[in-house]
mmCIF file of C-alpha atoms and ligand atoms in Angstrom:
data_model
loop_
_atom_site.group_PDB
_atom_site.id
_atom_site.type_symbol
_atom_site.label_atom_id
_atom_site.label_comp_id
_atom_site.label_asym_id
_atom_site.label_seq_id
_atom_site.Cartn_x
_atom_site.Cartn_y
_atom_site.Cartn_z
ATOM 1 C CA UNK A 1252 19.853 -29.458 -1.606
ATOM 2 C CA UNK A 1253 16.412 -30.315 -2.795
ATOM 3 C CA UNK A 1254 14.062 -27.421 -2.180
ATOM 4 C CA UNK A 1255 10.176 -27.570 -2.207
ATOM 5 C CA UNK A 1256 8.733 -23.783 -3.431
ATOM 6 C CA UNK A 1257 6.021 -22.575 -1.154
ATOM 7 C CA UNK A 1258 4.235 -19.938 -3.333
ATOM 8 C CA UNK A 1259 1.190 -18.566 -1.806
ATOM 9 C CA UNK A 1260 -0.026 -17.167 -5.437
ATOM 10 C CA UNK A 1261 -3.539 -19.443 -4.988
ATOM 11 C CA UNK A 1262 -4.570 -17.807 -1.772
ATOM 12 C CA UNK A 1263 -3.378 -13.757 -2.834
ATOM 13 C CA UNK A 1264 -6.847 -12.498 -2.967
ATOM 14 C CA UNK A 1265 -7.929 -13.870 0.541
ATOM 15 C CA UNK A 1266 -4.517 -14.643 2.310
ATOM 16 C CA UNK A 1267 -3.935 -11.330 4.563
ATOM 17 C CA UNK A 1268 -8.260 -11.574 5.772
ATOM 18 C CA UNK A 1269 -7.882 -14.972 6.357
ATOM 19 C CA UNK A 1270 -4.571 -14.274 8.566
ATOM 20 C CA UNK A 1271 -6.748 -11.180 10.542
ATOM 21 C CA UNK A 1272 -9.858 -13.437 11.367
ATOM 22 C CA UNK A 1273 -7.455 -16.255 12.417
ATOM 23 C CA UNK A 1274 -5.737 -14.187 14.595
ATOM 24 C CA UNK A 1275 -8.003 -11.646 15.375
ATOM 25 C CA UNK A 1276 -5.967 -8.980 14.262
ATOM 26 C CA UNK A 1277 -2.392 -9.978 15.755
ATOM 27 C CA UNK A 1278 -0.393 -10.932 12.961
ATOM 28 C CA UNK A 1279 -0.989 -7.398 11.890
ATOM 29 C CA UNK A 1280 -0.209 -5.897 14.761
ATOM 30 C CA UNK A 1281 2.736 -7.717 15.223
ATOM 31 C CA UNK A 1282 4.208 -6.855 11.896
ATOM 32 C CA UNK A 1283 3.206 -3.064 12.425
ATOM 33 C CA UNK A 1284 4.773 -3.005 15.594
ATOM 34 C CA UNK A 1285 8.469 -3.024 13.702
ATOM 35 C CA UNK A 1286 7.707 0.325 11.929
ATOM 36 C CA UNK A 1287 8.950 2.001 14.720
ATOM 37 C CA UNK A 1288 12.311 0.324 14.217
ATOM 38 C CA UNK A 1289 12.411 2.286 10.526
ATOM 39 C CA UNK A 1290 13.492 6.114 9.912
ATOM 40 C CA UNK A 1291 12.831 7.842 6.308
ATOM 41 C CA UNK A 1292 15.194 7.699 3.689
ATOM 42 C CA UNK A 1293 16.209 3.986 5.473
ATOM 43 C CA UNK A 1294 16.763 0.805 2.745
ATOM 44 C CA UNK A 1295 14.298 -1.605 3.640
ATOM 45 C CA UNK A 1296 13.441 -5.398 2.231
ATOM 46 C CA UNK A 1297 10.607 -7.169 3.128
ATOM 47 C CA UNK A 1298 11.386 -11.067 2.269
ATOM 48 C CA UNK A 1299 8.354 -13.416 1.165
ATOM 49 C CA UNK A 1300 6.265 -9.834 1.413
ATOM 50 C CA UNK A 1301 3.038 -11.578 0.216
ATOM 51 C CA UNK A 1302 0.316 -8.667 -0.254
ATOM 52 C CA UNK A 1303 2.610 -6.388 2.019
ATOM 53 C CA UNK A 1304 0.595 -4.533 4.525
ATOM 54 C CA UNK A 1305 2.959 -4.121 6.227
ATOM 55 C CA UNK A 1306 5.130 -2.877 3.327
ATOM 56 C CA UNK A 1307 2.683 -0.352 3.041
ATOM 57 C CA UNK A 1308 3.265 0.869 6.421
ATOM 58 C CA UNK A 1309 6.996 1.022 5.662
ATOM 59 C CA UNK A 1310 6.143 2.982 2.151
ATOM 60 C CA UNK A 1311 4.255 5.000 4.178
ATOM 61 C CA UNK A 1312 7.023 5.996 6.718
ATOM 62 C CA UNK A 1313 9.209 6.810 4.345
ATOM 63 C CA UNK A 1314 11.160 4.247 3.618
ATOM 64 C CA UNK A 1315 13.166 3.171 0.460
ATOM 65 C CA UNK A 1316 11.498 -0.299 -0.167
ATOM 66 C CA UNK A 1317 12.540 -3.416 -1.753
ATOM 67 C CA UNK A 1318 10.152 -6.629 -1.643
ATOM 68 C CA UNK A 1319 10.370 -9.858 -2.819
ATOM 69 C CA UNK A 1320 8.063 -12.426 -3.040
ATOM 70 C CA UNK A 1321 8.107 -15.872 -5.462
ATOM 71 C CA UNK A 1322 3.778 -15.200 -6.165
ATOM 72 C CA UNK A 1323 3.448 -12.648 -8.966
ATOM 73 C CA UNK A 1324 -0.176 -12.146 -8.023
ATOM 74 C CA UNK A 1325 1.004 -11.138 -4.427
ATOM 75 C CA UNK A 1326 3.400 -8.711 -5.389
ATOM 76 C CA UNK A 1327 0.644 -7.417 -7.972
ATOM 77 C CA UNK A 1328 -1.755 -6.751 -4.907
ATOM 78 C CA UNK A 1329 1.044 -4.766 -2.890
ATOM 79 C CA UNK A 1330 1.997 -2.719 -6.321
ATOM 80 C CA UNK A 1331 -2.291 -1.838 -6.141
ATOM 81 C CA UNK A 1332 -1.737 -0.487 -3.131
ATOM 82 C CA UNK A 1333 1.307 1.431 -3.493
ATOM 83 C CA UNK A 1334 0.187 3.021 -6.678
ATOM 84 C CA UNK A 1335 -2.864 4.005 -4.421
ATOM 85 C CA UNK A 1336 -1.726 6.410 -2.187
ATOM 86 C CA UNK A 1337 1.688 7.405 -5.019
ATOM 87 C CA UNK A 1338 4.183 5.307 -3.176
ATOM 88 C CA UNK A 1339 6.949 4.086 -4.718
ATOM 89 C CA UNK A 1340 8.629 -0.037 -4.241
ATOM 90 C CA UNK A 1341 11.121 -1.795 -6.132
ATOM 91 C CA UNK A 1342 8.741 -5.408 -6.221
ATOM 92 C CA UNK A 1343 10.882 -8.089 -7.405
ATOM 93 C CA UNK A 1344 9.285 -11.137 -8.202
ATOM 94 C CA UNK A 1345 11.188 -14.058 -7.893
ATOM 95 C CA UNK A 1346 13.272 -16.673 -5.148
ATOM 96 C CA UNK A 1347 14.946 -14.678 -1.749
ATOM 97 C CA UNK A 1348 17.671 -17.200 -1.837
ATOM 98 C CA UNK A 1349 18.222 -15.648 -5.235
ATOM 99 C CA UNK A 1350 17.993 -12.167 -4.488
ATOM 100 C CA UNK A 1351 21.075 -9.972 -3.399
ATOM 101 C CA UNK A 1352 21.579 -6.273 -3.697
ATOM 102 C CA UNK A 1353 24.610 -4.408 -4.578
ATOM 103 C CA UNK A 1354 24.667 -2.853 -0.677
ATOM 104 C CA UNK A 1355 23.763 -4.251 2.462
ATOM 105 C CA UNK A 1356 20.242 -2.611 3.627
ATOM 106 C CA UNK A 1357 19.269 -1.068 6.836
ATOM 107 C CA UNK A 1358 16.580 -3.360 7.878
ATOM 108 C CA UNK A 1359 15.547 -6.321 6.329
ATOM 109 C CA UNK A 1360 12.124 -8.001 7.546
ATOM 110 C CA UNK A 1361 11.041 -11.330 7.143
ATOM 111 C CA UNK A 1362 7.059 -11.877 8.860
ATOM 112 C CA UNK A 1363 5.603 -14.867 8.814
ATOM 113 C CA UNK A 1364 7.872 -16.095 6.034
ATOM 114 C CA UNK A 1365 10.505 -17.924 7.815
ATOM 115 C CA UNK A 1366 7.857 -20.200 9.122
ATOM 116 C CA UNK A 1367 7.279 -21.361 5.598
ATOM 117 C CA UNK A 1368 10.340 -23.532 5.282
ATOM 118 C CA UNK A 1369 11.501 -27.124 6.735
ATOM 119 C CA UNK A 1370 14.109 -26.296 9.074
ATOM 120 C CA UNK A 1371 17.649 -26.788 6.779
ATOM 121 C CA UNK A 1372 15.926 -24.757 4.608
ATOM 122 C CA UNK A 1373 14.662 -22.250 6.916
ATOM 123 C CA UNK A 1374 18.326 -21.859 8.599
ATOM 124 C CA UNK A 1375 19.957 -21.345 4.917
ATOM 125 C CA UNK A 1376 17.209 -18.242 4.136
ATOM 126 C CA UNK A 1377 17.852 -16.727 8.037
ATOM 127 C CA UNK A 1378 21.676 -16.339 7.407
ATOM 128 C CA UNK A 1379 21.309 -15.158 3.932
ATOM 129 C CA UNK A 1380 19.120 -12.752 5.240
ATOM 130 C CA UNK A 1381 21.220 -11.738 7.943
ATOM 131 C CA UNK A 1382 24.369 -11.499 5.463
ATOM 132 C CA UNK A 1383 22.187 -8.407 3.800
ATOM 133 C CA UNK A 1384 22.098 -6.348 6.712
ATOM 134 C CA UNK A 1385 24.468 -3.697 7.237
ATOM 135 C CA UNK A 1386 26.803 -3.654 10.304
ATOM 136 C CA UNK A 1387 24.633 -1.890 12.963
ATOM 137 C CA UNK A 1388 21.311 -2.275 10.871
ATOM 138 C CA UNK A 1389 18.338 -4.688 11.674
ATOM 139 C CA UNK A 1390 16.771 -7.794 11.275
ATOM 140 C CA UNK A 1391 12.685 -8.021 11.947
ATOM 141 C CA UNK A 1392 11.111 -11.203 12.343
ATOM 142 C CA UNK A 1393 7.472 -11.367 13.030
ATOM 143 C CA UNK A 1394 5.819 -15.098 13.668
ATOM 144 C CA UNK A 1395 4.257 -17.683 15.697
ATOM 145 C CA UNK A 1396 5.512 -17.041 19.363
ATOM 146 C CA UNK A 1397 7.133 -20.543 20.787
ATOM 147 C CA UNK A 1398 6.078 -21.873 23.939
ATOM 148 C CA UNK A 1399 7.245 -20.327 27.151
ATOM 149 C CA UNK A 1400 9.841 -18.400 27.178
ATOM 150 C CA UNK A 1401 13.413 -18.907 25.377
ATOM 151 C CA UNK A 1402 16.287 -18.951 27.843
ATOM 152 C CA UNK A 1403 18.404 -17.016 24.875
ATOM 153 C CA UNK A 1404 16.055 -13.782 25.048
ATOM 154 C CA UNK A 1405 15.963 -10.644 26.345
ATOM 155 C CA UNK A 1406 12.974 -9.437 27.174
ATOM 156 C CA UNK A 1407 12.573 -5.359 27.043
ATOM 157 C CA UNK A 1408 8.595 -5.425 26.835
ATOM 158 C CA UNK A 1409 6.572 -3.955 29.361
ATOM 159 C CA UNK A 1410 5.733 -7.687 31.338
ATOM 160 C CA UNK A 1411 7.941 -10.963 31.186
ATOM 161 C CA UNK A 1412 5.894 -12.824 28.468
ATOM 162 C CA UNK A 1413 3.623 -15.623 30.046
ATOM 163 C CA UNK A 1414 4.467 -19.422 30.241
ATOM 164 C CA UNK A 1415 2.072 -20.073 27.530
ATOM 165 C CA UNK A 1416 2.317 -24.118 27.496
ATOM 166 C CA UNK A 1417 2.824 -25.844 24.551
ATOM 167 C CA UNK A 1418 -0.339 -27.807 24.064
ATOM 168 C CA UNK A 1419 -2.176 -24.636 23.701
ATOM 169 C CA UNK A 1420 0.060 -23.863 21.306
ATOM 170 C CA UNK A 1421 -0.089 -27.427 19.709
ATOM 171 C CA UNK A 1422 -4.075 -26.746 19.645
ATOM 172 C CA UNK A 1423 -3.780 -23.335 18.103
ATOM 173 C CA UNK A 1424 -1.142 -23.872 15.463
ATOM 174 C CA UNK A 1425 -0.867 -27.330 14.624
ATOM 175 C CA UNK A 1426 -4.731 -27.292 12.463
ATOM 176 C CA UNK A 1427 -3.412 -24.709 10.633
ATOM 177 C CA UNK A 1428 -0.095 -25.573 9.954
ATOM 178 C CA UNK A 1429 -1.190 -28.992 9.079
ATOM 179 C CA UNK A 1430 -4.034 -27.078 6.541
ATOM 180 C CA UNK A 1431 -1.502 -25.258 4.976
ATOM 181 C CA UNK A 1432 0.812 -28.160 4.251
ATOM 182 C CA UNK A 1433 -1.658 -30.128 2.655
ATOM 183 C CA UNK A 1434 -2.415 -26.940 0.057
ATOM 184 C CA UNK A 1435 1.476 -27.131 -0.339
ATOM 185 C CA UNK A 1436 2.251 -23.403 1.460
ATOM 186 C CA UNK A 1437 4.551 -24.410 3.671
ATOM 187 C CA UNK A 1438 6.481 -27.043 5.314
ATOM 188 C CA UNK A 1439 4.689 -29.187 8.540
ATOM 189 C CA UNK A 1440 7.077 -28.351 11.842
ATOM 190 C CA UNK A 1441 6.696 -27.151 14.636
ATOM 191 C CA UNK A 1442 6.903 -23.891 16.025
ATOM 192 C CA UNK A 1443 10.850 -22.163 15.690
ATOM 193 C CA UNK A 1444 12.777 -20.370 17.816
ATOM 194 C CA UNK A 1445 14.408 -18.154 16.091
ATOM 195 C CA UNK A 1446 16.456 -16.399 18.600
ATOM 196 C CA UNK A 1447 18.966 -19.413 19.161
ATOM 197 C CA UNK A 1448 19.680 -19.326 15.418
ATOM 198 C CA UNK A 1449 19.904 -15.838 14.973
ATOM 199 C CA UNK A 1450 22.343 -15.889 17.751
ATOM 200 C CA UNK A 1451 24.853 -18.226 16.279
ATOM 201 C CA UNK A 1452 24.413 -15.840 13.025
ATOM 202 C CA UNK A 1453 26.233 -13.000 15.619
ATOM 203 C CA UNK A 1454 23.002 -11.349 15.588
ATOM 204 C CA UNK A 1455 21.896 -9.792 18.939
ATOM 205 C CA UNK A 1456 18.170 -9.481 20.259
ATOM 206 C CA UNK A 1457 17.026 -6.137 20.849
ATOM 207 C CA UNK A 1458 13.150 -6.744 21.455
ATOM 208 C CA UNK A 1459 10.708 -9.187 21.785
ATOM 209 C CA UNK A 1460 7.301 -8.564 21.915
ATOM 210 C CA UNK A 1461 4.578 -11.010 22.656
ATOM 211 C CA UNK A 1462 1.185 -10.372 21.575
ATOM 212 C CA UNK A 1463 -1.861 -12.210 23.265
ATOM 213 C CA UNK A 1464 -4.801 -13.136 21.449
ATOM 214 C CA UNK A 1465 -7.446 -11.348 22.807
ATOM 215 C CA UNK A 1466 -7.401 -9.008 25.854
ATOM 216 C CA UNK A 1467 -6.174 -11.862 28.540
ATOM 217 C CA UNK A 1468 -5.331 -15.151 26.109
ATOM 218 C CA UNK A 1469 -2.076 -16.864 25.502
ATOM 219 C CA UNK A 1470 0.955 -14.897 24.060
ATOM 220 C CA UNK A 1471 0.911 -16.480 20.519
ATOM 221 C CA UNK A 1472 2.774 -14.455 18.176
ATOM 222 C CA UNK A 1473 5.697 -12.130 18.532
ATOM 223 C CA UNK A 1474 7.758 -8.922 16.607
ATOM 224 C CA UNK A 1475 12.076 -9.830 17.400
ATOM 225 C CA UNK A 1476 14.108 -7.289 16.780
ATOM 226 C CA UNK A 1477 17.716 -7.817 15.573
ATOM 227 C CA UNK A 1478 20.437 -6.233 15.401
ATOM 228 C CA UNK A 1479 23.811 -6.893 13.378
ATOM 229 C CA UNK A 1480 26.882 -5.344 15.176
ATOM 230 C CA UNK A 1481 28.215 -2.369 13.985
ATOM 231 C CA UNK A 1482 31.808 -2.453 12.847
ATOM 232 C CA UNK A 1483 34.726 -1.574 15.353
HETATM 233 C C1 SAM B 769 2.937 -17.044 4.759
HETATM 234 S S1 SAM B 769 3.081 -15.861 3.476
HETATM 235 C C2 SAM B 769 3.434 -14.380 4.388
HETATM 236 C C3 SAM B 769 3.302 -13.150 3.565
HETATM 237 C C4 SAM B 769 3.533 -11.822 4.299
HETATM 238 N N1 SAM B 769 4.897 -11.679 4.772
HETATM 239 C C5 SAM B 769 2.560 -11.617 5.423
HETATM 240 O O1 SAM B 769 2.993 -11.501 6.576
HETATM 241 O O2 SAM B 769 1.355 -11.515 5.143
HETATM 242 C C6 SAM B 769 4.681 -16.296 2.818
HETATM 243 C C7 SAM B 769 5.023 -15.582 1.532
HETATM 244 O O3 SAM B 769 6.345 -15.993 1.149
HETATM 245 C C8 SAM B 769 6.373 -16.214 -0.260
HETATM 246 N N2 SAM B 769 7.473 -17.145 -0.527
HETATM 247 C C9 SAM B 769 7.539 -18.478 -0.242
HETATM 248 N N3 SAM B 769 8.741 -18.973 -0.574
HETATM 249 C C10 SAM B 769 9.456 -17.936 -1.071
HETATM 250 C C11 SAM B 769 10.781 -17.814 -1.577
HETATM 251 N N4 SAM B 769 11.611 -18.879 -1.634
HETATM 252 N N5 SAM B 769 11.210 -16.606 -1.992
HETATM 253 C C12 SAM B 769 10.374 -15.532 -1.945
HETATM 254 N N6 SAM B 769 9.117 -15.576 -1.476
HETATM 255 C C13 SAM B 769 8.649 -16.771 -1.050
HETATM 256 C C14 SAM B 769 4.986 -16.749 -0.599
HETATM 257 O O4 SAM B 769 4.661 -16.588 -1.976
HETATM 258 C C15 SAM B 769 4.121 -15.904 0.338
HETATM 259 O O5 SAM B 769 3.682 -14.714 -0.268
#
């Protein structure tokens, strides 16, 4: 199959500010909200890591880290801040769909990755993802929230996410989206649902977590917990 590459290495210095003012602060939170899921000494790999503050958070926790990322200058950024505070990463520069370890890991996170792919292409990296996860370990997804709420999902959060409809969606995601195609970082589609897929991958949901955008707005990004079933 013919593959576009999405690398992000022309926006590494101002991606991850860019990402906080858009979403005042969300994305991060959304991504930080999956530490919780990790336990020292656990294998983790972030997928399409970019600058990895989240990474960090993982490092930080204890964690035995893996990241991979095609944008050298990305991967340099997260390696600044790991040498920082004396934490240690195996950064591995270079295509996910070309990256396997010798053993499964415990959790493997993709954030605001998956959503850089057409759909095929997005489906192929999800299950080759999933296939690196050990039986009973996780899969963490952090993105774009779709509209309203999938039938597919459990929800274990506090409220029932809201109805948020789809043209404020449309409003909020579609400029951007449409910006970052036409600087070739990702694919133009809409908003995915990545529970359905996940799903026919045998994965289960564990979590979903919507995160508004300010104190009241609409729900528009989420943190999906995953879990691969542990062997009889
Ligand atoms: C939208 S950015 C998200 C970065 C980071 N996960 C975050 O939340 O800030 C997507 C990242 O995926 C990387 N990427 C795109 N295609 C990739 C591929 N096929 N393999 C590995 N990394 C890829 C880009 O270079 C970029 O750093």
């Amino acid at each position: 199959m013919k593959r576009t590459r999405y690398s992000h290495e022309r926006v590494a210095g101002c991606y991850e500010a860019l990402a906080r003012i858009y979403s005042r602060g969300r994305i991060g939170a959304a991504k930080a909200s999956q530490i919780e899921e990790m336990r020292a000494g656990d294998r983790v790999l972030y997928a399409g890591v970019g600058g990895g503050e989240d990474a960090l958070l993982a490092a930080r926790r204890g964690v035995r880290l893996s990241a991979v990322d095609l944008s050298p200058a990305m991967l340099r950024a997260l390696r600044r801040r790991l040498d920082g505070e004396g934490l240690a990463g195996e950064l591995i520069v270079g295509d996910v769909l070309e990256h396997r370890a010798e053993e499964p890991y415990d959790l493997v996170a993709a954030n605001f990755f998956l959503n850089v792919f057409a759909e095929e292409v997005m489906l192929r990296v999800l299950a080759h993802l999933a296939s690196q996860v050990r039986p009973g370990g996780k899969l963490l997804v952090a993105d774009f929230a779709p509209p309203g709420q999938g039938s597919t999902s459990v929800c274990t959060s506090a409220r029932t996410p809201a109805r948020t409809s789809a043209w404020v969606h449309a409003l909020y995601y579609r400029p951007v989206n449409l910006a970052a195609w036409a600087l070739r970082l990702c694919a133009l589609h809409p908003i995915y649902d990545y529970v359905p897929a996940a799903a026919r991958l045998g994965l289960s949901l564990r979590r979903r977590r919507r995160f508004r955008l300010g104190r009241s707005g609409p729900e528009l990004y989420e943190s999906l917990v995953f879990e691969r079933p542990a062997l009889p």
